[in-house]
PDB file of C-alpha atoms in Angstrom:
ATOM      1  CA  MET A   1       0.020  -0.427  -0.111  1.00 53.00           C
ATOM      2  CA  LYS A   2       1.122   3.452  -1.082  1.00 78.00           C
ATOM      3  CA  LYS A   3       2.441   5.472   2.399  1.00 93.00           C
ATOM      4  CA  LEU A   4       0.737   8.527   1.645  1.00 96.00           C
ATOM      5  CA  VAL A   5       2.992  10.745   3.843  1.00 97.00           C
ATOM      6  CA  LEU A   6       6.917   9.469   3.301  1.00 97.00           C
ATOM      7  CA  PHE A   7       9.517   9.532   6.062  1.00 97.00           C
ATOM      8  CA  GLU A   8      12.844   9.157   6.530  1.00 97.00           C
ATOM      9  CA  VAL A   9      15.529  11.417   9.271  1.00 97.00           C
ATOM     10  CA  ARG A  10      18.719  13.218   7.910  1.00 94.00           C
ATOM     11  CA  ASP A  11      21.343  13.658  10.810  1.00 91.00           C
ATOM     12  CA  ARG A  12      18.670  14.636  13.804  1.00 95.00           C
ATOM     13  CA  ILE A  13      15.968  16.445  11.097  1.00 98.00           C
ATOM     14  CA  ALA A  14      12.751  14.663  10.210  1.00 98.00           C
ATOM     15  CA  LEU A  15      11.299  14.851   6.108  1.00 98.00           C
ATOM     16  CA  LEU A  16       7.862  14.292   5.831  1.00 98.00           C
ATOM     17  CA  THR A  17       6.029  14.524   2.490  1.00 98.00           C
ATOM     18  CA  LEU A  18       2.974  14.807   1.841  1.00 98.00           C
ATOM     19  CA  ASN A  19       2.448  11.950  -1.128  1.00 97.00           C
ATOM     20  CA  ARG A  20      -0.732  12.545  -3.139  1.00 96.00           C
ATOM     21  CA  PRO A  21       0.820  14.075  -5.920  1.00 96.00           C
ATOM     22  CA  GLN A  22      -1.628  13.127  -8.144  1.00 95.00           C
ATOM     23  CA  LYS A  23      -4.245  14.297  -6.444  1.00 96.00           C
ATOM     24  CA  LEU A  24      -2.281  17.979  -5.711  1.00 97.00           C
ATOM     25  CA  ASN A  25      -1.609  16.317  -2.118  1.00 97.00           C
ATOM     26  CA  ALA A  26      -4.769  16.482  -0.798  1.00 96.00           C
ATOM     27  CA  LEU A  27      -5.918  15.882   2.423  1.00 96.00           C
ATOM     28  CA  ASN A  28      -8.172  12.846   3.076  1.00 95.00           C
ATOM     29  CA  TYR A  29      -8.588  11.296   6.029  1.00 94.00           C
ATOM     30  CA  GLN A  30      -5.951   8.961   6.308  1.00 95.00           C
ATOM     31  CA  THR A  31      -3.402  10.884   4.951  1.00 96.00           C
ATOM     32  CA  ASN A  32      -4.638  13.675   7.659  1.00 95.00           C
ATOM     33  CA  ASP A  33      -4.401  10.203  10.340  1.00 95.00           C
ATOM     34  CA  ARG A  34      -1.595   9.058   9.031  1.00 96.00           C
ATOM     35  CA  LEU A  35       0.641  12.539   9.509  1.00 97.00           C
ATOM     36  CA  LEU A  36      -0.554  12.662  13.254  1.00 97.00           C
ATOM     37  CA  ASP A  37       0.789   9.294  13.954  1.00 96.00           C
ATOM     38  CA  LEU A  38       4.333  10.335  12.703  1.00 97.00           C
ATOM     39  CA  LEU A  39       3.984  13.540  14.558  1.00 97.00           C
ATOM     40  CA  ASP A  40       3.879  11.397  17.676  1.00 97.00           C
ATOM     41  CA  ARG A  41       6.761   8.796  16.750  1.00 96.00           C
ATOM     42  CA  ILE A  42       8.759  12.220  15.866  1.00 97.00           C
ATOM     43  CA  GLU A  43       7.596  14.029  19.663  1.00 96.00           C
ATOM     44  CA  ASP A  44       8.421  10.739  21.296  1.00 95.00           C
ATOM     45  CA  ASP A  45      11.887  10.230  19.908  1.00 96.00           C
ATOM     46  CA  PRO A  46      14.816  11.870  21.016  1.00 93.00           C
ATOM     47  CA  LYS A  47      16.805  11.297  17.860  1.00 94.00           C
ATOM     48  CA  ILE A  48      14.825  13.898  15.940  1.00 97.00           C
ATOM     49  CA  SER A  49      15.356  17.063  16.790  1.00 96.00           C
ATOM     50  CA  ALA A  50      13.217  19.085  13.870  1.00 98.00           C
ATOM     51  CA  VAL A  51      11.119  18.525  11.404  1.00 98.00           C
ATOM     52  CA  ILE A  52      10.257  19.480   7.787  1.00 98.00           C
ATOM     53  CA  LEU A  53       7.377  19.182   6.055  1.00 98.00           C
ATOM     54  CA  THR A  54       6.889  19.009   2.075  1.00 98.00           C
ATOM     55  CA  GLY A  55       4.780  17.905  -0.775  1.00 98.00           C
ATOM     56  CA  ALA A  56       5.112  15.491  -3.388  1.00 97.00           C
ATOM     57  CA  GLY A  57       5.557  16.018  -7.059  1.00 95.00           C
ATOM     58  CA  GLU A  58       6.063  19.231  -8.466  1.00 91.00           C
ATOM     59  CA  ARG A  59       2.718  21.150  -8.353  1.00 96.00           C
ATOM     60  CA  ALA A  60       1.760  20.960  -4.668  1.00 97.00           C
ATOM     61  CA  PHE A  61       2.743  21.178  -0.821  1.00 98.00           C
ATOM     62  CA  SER A  62      -1.640  20.312  -0.814  1.00 98.00           C
ATOM     63  CA  ALA A  63      -4.377  21.455  -2.690  1.00 96.00           C
ATOM     64  CA  GLY A  64      -6.528  21.979   0.675  1.00 94.00           C
ATOM     65  CA  GLY A  65      -8.877  18.588   2.129  1.00 92.00           C
ATOM     66  CA  ASP A  66     -10.022  16.252  -0.424  1.00 91.00           C
ATOM     67  CA  ILE A  67     -13.247  17.360  -1.208  1.00 90.00           C
ATOM     68  CA  HIS A  68     -14.641  14.219  -2.665  1.00 91.00           C
ATOM     69  CA  GLU A  69     -14.397  12.774   0.357  1.00 91.00           C
ATOM     70  CA  PHE A  70     -15.116  15.129   2.693  1.00 86.00           C
ATOM     71  CA  SER A  71     -18.469  15.788   0.728  1.00 88.00           C
ATOM     72  CA  GLN A  72     -19.564  12.390   1.826  1.00 92.00           C
ATOM     73  CA  SER A  73     -18.975  13.328   4.994  1.00 89.00           C
ATOM     74  CA  ILE A  74     -21.671  16.412   4.579  1.00 88.00           C
ATOM     75  CA  THR A  75     -24.907  14.023   3.131  1.00 91.00           C
ATOM     76  CA  LYS A  76     -24.261  12.284   6.207  1.00 91.00           C
ATOM     77  CA  GLY A  77     -25.474  15.249   8.708  1.00 92.00           C
ATOM     78  CA  THR A  78     -24.347  18.038  10.824  1.00 92.00           C
ATOM     79  CA  ASP A  79     -22.750  15.633  13.394  1.00 91.00           C
ATOM     80  CA  VAL A  80     -20.713  13.470  10.855  1.00 91.00           C
ATOM     81  CA  ALA A  81     -19.707  15.995   8.829  1.00 87.00           C
ATOM     82  CA  VAL A  82     -17.946  18.218  12.154  1.00 90.00           C
ATOM     83  CA  LYS A  83     -16.379  14.866  13.679  1.00 91.00           C
ATOM     84  CA  GLN A  84     -14.683  13.341  10.349  1.00 88.00           C
ATOM     85  CA  PHE A  85     -13.873  16.566   8.470  1.00 89.00           C
ATOM     86  CA  VAL A  86     -13.938  19.429  10.518  1.00 90.00           C
ATOM     87  CA  ALA A  87     -12.295  17.967  14.237  1.00 93.00           C
ATOM     88  CA  ARG A  88      -9.829  15.784  12.606  1.00 93.00           C
ATOM     89  CA  GLY A  89      -8.375  19.110  10.405  1.00 94.00           C
ATOM     90  CA  GLN A  90      -8.209  21.078  13.411  1.00 95.00           C
ATOM     91  CA  ALA A  91      -6.833  18.400  15.704  1.00 96.00           C
ATOM     92  CA  MET A  92      -4.004  18.076  12.977  1.00 96.00           C
ATOM     93  CA  THR A  93      -3.208  21.977  12.579  1.00 97.00           C
ATOM     94  CA  SER A  94      -3.450  22.222  16.820  1.00 96.00           C
ATOM     95  CA  ARG A  95      -0.881  19.432  16.907  1.00 97.00           C
ATOM     96  CA  ILE A  96       1.509  21.134  14.456  1.00 98.00           C
ATOM     97  CA  GLU A  97       0.964  24.515  16.002  1.00 97.00           C
ATOM     98  CA  ASN A  98       1.768  23.341  19.775  1.00 96.00           C
ATOM     99  CA  PHE A  99       4.109  20.874  18.375  1.00 97.00           C
ATOM    100  CA  THR A 100       7.338  20.372  20.555  1.00 95.00           C
ATOM    101  CA  LYS A 101      10.214  20.448  18.669  1.00 97.00           C
ATOM    102  CA  PRO A 102      11.011  23.182  15.180  1.00 98.00           C
ATOM    103  CA  ILE A 103       8.506  22.653  12.472  1.00 98.00           C
ATOM    104  CA  ILE A 104       9.319  24.379   9.098  1.00 98.00           C
ATOM    105  CA  ILE A 105       7.148  24.133   6.010  1.00 98.00           C
ATOM    106  CA  ALA A 106       8.959  23.744   2.271  1.00 98.00           C
ATOM    107  CA  VAL A 107       5.886  24.903   0.838  1.00 98.00           C
ATOM    108  CA  ASN A 108       6.783  23.710  -2.930  1.00 98.00           C
ATOM    109  CA  GLY A 109       3.960  24.890  -5.092  1.00 97.00           C
ATOM    110  CA  ILE A 110       0.405  25.253  -4.651  1.00 98.00           C
ATOM    111  CA  ALA A 111      -0.968  25.710  -0.680  1.00 98.00           C
ATOM    112  CA  PHE A 112      -4.754  25.793  -1.197  1.00 98.00           C
ATOM    113  CA  GLY A 113      -7.231  25.773   1.950  1.00 96.00           C
ATOM    114  CA  GLY A 114      -5.681  22.940   4.041  1.00 96.00           C
ATOM    115  CA  GLY A 115      -2.112  22.990   2.635  1.00 97.00           C
ATOM    116  CA  CYS A 116      -2.217  27.199   3.760  1.00 98.00           C
ATOM    117  CA  GLU A 117      -3.985  26.316   7.048  1.00 98.00           C
ATOM    118  CA  ILE A 118      -1.033  23.962   7.682  1.00 98.00           C
ATOM    119  CA  THR A 119       1.364  26.977   7.299  1.00 98.00           C
ATOM    120  CA  GLU A 120      -0.263  28.951   9.092  1.00 98.00           C
ATOM    121  CA  ALA A 121       0.045  26.728  12.196  1.00 97.00           C
ATOM    122  CA  ALA A 122       3.702  25.995  11.327  1.00 98.00           C
ATOM    123  CA  HIS A 123       6.123  27.435  13.806  1.00 98.00           C
ATOM    124  CA  LEU A 124       8.506  28.597  10.430  1.00 98.00           C
ATOM    125  CA  ALA A 125       7.845  28.262   6.547  1.00 98.00           C
ATOM    126  CA  ILE A 126       9.855  29.188   3.424  1.00 98.00           C
ATOM    127  CA  ALA A 127       8.251  28.769   0.562  1.00 98.00           C
ATOM    128  CA  SER A 128       9.907  28.643  -3.242  1.00 98.00           C
ATOM    129  CA  ASP A 129       9.455  31.415  -5.669  1.00 97.00           C
ATOM    130  CA  ARG A 130       6.416  29.120  -7.742  1.00 97.00           C
ATOM    131  CA  ALA A 131       4.178  28.428  -4.673  1.00 98.00           C
ATOM    132  CA  VAL A 132       1.243  29.616  -4.432  1.00 98.00           C
ATOM    133  CA  PHE A 133      -1.635  29.949  -1.541  1.00 98.00           C
ATOM    134  CA  ALA A 134      -5.056  30.680  -1.170  1.00 98.00           C
ATOM    135  CA  LYS A 135      -8.245  30.644   1.244  1.00 97.00           C
ATOM    136  CA  PRO A 136     -10.952  29.475  -1.720  1.00 96.00           C
ATOM    137  CA  GLU A 137     -13.403  27.354   0.322  1.00 95.00           C
ATOM    138  CA  ILE A 138     -16.028  30.043   0.299  1.00 96.00           C
ATOM    139  CA  ASN A 139     -15.644  29.089  -3.648  1.00 95.00           C
ATOM    140  CA  ILE A 140     -17.540  26.033  -2.635  1.00 94.00           C
ATOM    141  CA  GLY A 141     -19.765  27.496  -0.178  1.00 93.00           C
ATOM    142  CA  ILE A 142     -18.677  26.674   3.295  1.00 94.00           C
ATOM    143  CA  PRO A 143     -15.869  28.942   5.363  1.00 94.00           C
ATOM    144  CA  PRO A 144     -11.841  27.771   6.603  1.00 95.00           C
ATOM    145  CA  THR A 145     -12.370  24.889   8.925  1.00 94.00           C
ATOM    146  CA  PHE A 146      -9.162  23.534   9.783  1.00 96.00           C
ATOM    147  CA  GLY A 147      -8.395  26.676  11.632  1.00 96.00           C
ATOM    148  CA  GLY A 148      -8.068  29.344   9.310  1.00 96.00           C
ATOM    149  CA  THR A 149     -10.687  31.561  10.567  1.00 97.00           C
ATOM    150  CA  GLN A 150      -8.177  32.412  13.447  1.00 96.00           C
ATOM    151  CA  ARG A 151      -5.022  31.744  12.263  1.00 96.00           C
ATOM    152  CA  LEU A 152      -4.423  34.047   9.066  1.00 97.00           C
ATOM    153  CA  PRO A 153      -6.234  36.550  11.167  1.00 96.00           C
ATOM    154  CA  ARG A 154      -3.840  36.734  13.653  1.00 95.00           C
ATOM    155  CA  LEU A 155      -0.812  36.542  11.211  1.00 95.00           C
ATOM    156  CA  ALA A 156      -1.903  39.011   8.343  1.00 96.00           C
ATOM    157  CA  GLY A 157      -4.506  41.584  10.875  1.00 95.00           C
ATOM    158  CA  ARG A 158      -7.884  41.431  10.663  1.00 96.00           C
ATOM    159  CA  LYS A 159      -8.943  43.393   7.157  1.00 97.00           C
ATOM    160  CA  ARG A 160      -6.297  41.625   5.457  1.00 97.00           C
ATOM    161  CA  ALA A 161      -7.158  38.234   6.149  1.00 97.00           C
ATOM    162  CA  LEU A 162     -10.905  38.939   5.995  1.00 98.00           C
ATOM    163  CA  GLU A 163     -10.085  39.881   1.949  1.00 97.00           C
ATOM    164  CA  LEU A 164      -8.532  36.791   1.671  1.00 98.00           C
ATOM    165  CA  LEU A 165     -11.278  34.540   3.349  1.00 98.00           C
ATOM    166  CA  LEU A 166     -14.158  36.348   1.208  1.00 98.00           C
ATOM    167  CA  THR A 167     -12.613  36.313  -1.902  1.00 98.00           C
ATOM    168  CA  GLY A 168     -10.933  33.252  -2.037  1.00 97.00           C
ATOM    169  CA  ASP A 169      -8.004  35.428  -4.746  1.00 97.00           C
ATOM    170  CA  PRO A 170      -5.250  33.588  -4.787  1.00 98.00           C
ATOM    171  CA  PHE A 171      -1.598  35.161  -3.984  1.00 98.00           C
ATOM    172  CA  GLY A 172       2.550  34.364  -4.901  1.00 98.00           C
ATOM    173  CA  PRO A 173       4.684  33.715  -2.066  1.00 98.00           C
ATOM    174  CA  ASP A 174       5.993  37.474  -2.017  1.00 97.00           C
ATOM    175  CA  ARG A 175       2.664  38.360  -0.193  1.00 97.00           C
ATOM    176  CA  ALA A 176       2.552  35.486   1.650  1.00 98.00           C
ATOM    177  CA  CYS A 177       6.164  36.602   3.183  1.00 97.00           C
ATOM    178  CA  GLU A 178       4.592  40.406   3.128  1.00 97.00           C
ATOM    179  CA  LEU A 179       1.527  39.113   5.463  1.00 97.00           C
ATOM    180  CA  GLY A 180       3.545  36.892   7.619  1.00 96.00           C
ATOM    181  CA  LEU A 181       2.679  33.805   6.527  1.00 97.00           C
ATOM    182  CA  ILE A 182       6.088  32.591   5.810  1.00 98.00           C
ATOM    183  CA  ASN A 183       9.801  33.814   6.394  1.00 98.00           C
ATOM    184  CA  LYS A 184      11.175  33.386   3.521  1.00 97.00           C
ATOM    185  CA  VAL A 185      11.205  32.805  -0.263  1.00 98.00           C
ATOM    186  CA  VAL A 186      13.831  30.751  -2.688  1.00 98.00           C
ATOM    187  CA  PRO A 187      14.688  29.937  -5.932  1.00 98.00           C
ATOM    188  CA  HIS A 188      12.580  26.649  -6.065  1.00 97.00           C
ATOM    189  CA  ASP A 189      15.560  24.365  -6.541  1.00 97.00           C
ATOM    190  CA  ASP A 190      17.003  25.677  -3.287  1.00 98.00           C
ATOM    191  CA  LEU A 191      13.986  25.309  -1.161  1.00 98.00           C
ATOM    192  CA  LEU A 192      14.984  22.032   1.017  1.00 98.00           C
ATOM    193  CA  PRO A 193      18.087  23.014   1.274  1.00 98.00           C
ATOM    194  CA  GLU A 194      17.200  25.746   2.542  1.00 98.00           C
ATOM    195  CA  ALA A 195      14.759  24.648   5.009  1.00 98.00           C
ATOM    196  CA  PHE A 196      17.413  22.236   5.990  1.00 98.00           C
ATOM    197  CA  ALA A 197      19.938  24.944   6.580  1.00 98.00           C
ATOM    198  CA  LEU A 198      17.332  26.721   8.874  1.00 98.00           C
ATOM    199  CA  ALA A 199      16.685  23.506  11.151  1.00 98.00           C
ATOM    200  CA  GLU A 200      20.219  23.053  11.157  1.00 97.00           C
ATOM    201  CA  ARG A 201      20.699  26.236  12.638  1.00 97.00           C
ATOM    202  CA  ILE A 202      18.256  25.644  15.154  1.00 97.00           C
ATOM    203  CA  LEU A 203      19.849  22.611  16.220  1.00 96.00           C
ATOM    204  CA  ARG A 204      22.906  24.335  17.079  1.00 94.00           C
ATOM    205  CA  HIS A 205      21.130  25.050  20.005  1.00 95.00           C
ATOM    206  CA  SER A 206      19.710  23.473  23.053  1.00 95.00           C
ATOM    207  CA  PRO A 207      16.645  21.267  22.317  1.00 95.00           C
ATOM    208  CA  LEU A 208      15.351  21.808  26.123  1.00 95.00           C
ATOM    209  CA  ALA A 209      15.280  25.369  25.444  1.00 96.00           C
ATOM    210  CA  ALA A 210      13.834  25.682  21.686  1.00 96.00           C
ATOM    211  CA  ALA A 211      10.924  23.422  23.467  1.00 95.00           C
ATOM    212  CA  ARG A 212      10.534  26.512  26.297  1.00 96.00           C
ATOM    213  CA  ILE A 213      10.533  28.942  23.289  1.00 96.00           C
ATOM    214  CA  LEU A 214       8.096  27.136  21.534  1.00 96.00           C
ATOM    215  CA  THR A 215       5.729  26.746  24.555  1.00 96.00           C
ATOM    216  CA  ALA A 216       6.420  30.263  25.817  1.00 96.00           C
ATOM    217  CA  VAL A 217       5.653  31.804  22.387  1.00 96.00           C
ATOM    218  CA  THR A 218       2.604  29.308  21.902  1.00 95.00           C
ATOM    219  CA  ARG A 219       0.666  29.718  24.934  1.00 94.00           C
ATOM    220  CA  GLY A 220       1.452  33.044  25.514  1.00 94.00           C
ATOM    221  CA  LEU A 221       0.112  34.499  22.050  1.00 91.00           C
ATOM    222  CA  ASN A 222      -3.100  35.145  23.090  1.00 87.00           C
ATOM    223  CA  THR A 223      -2.970  35.590  26.785  1.00 94.00           C
ATOM    224  CA  THR A 224      -2.551  39.598  28.199  1.00 95.00           C
ATOM    225  CA  ILE A 225       1.144  40.359  28.304  1.00 95.00           C
ATOM    226  CA  ALA A 226       0.833  40.109  32.373  1.00 97.00           C
ATOM    227  CA  GLU A 227       0.114  36.146  31.432  1.00 96.00           C
ATOM    228  CA  GLY A 228       2.836  35.537  29.163  1.00 95.00           C
ATOM    229  CA  LEU A 229       5.432  36.692  31.154  1.00 96.00           C
ATOM    230  CA  GLN A 230       4.005  34.188  33.523  1.00 96.00           C
ATOM    231  CA  ILE A 231       4.120  31.394  31.080  1.00 96.00           C
ATOM    232  CA  GLU A 232       7.640  32.888  30.008  1.00 95.00           C
ATOM    233  CA  ALA A 233       9.254  32.911  33.638  1.00 97.00           C
ATOM    234  CA  ALA A 234       7.522  29.284  34.078  1.00 96.00           C
ATOM    235  CA  GLN A 235       9.236  28.173  30.542  1.00 96.00           C
ATOM    236  CA  PHE A 236      12.691  29.455  32.273  1.00 94.00           C
ATOM    237  CA  ALA A 237      12.006  27.614  35.388  1.00 96.00           C
ATOM    238  CA  GLN A 238      12.076  24.211  33.606  1.00 95.00           C
ATOM    239  CA  MET A 239      15.644  25.046  32.200  1.00 94.00           C
ATOM    240  CA  VAL A 240      16.832  25.924  35.492  1.00 95.00           C
ATOM    241  CA  PRO A 241      17.563  22.064  36.872  1.00 95.00           C
ATOM    242  CA  THR A 242      19.056  20.497  33.302  1.00 95.00           C
ATOM    243  CA  ASN A 243      22.221  19.984  32.184  1.00 94.00           C
ATOM    244  CA  ASP A 244      21.626  21.900  28.911  1.00 95.00           C
ATOM    245  CA  ILE A 245      21.876  25.244  31.076  1.00 95.00           C
ATOM    246  CA  HIS A 246      24.697  24.893  32.854  1.00 94.00           C
ATOM    247  CA  GLU A 247      26.664  23.692  29.746  1.00 92.00           C
ATOM    248  CA  GLY A 248      25.184  26.903  27.904  1.00 94.00           C
ATOM    249  CA  LEU A 249      26.590  29.058  30.170  1.00 95.00           C
ATOM    250  CA  ASN A 250      29.892  27.511  31.069  1.00 95.00           C
ATOM    251  CA  ALA A 251      30.675  27.175  27.179  1.00 93.00           C
ATOM    252  CA  TRP A 252      29.690  30.688  26.778  1.00 95.00           C
ATOM    253  CA  ILE A 253      32.255  31.663  30.041  1.00 96.00           C
ATOM    254  CA  GLU A 254      35.028  29.077  28.431  1.00 95.00           C
ATOM    255  CA  ARG A 255      34.855  30.671  24.941  1.00 95.00           C
ATOM    256  CA  ARG A 256      34.702  27.329  23.329  1.00 94.00           C
ATOM    257  CA  PRO A 257      31.771  25.822  21.850  1.00 93.00           C
ATOM    258  CA  PRO A 258      28.611  24.298  23.587  1.00 93.00           C
ATOM    259  CA  ALA A 259      27.838  20.309  23.667  1.00 91.00           C
ATOM    260  CA  TYR A 260      24.073  20.253  24.474  1.00 93.00           C
ATOM    261  CA  THR A 261      23.026  16.364  25.716  1.00 90.00           C
ATOM    262  CA  GLY A 262      19.001  17.360  25.970  1.00 88.00           C
ATOM    263  CA  ASP A 263      18.606  16.753  29.701  1.00 89.00           C
TER     264      ASP A 263
END
């Protein structure tokens, strides 16, 4: 049976590849579930410290939800549609957003609907100069369902997000970068090398510190400053008893590169 998400590890970096190129890597239910299973495995593996997620083929990162499949859920009524489609998709993007290891999206082509929502949820994203983004759900009579009505306004601002959500118009990688949806646009052939280079820059540092930063930012983003500062202090407190904090301080004092062990 064809694997719907490919998985390999290169020097502490997991590379996940959505693998339905003939369907523009549309997110059917099995693909969604496979991605969640792999993230569980990666999170529990101390030998993996970062994740890169991309799409197979030359045309798409992901064209979004599998319309043929979820239309069948809609014919079964509200409860089934929400459970099978909405809850599953929201669980996936929430898992990505709250993941304790850095997730970098390498957008190699079309990122529509759910593909765009994955990009919104991820910690970091780099796009090929061939990438195209869109929030096209309104074209089939639905709002975004994987978090797009919530995350895009937080990234781009209310009015700019609403223009994209209400028109469904596509936009290019430079616009996506301007909106804060991605970090960088690169030539298509440089996409994966740039994504791995970014991951390697992160891996120079303590994986424990990276996890604490991810948690502090994700949890604190939608709170007051006072609440966010409490979250920040709590994340720092978790680092104090670790070996990594002492290694980082000693290395700085001794003018040598640190050798973090993740404990």
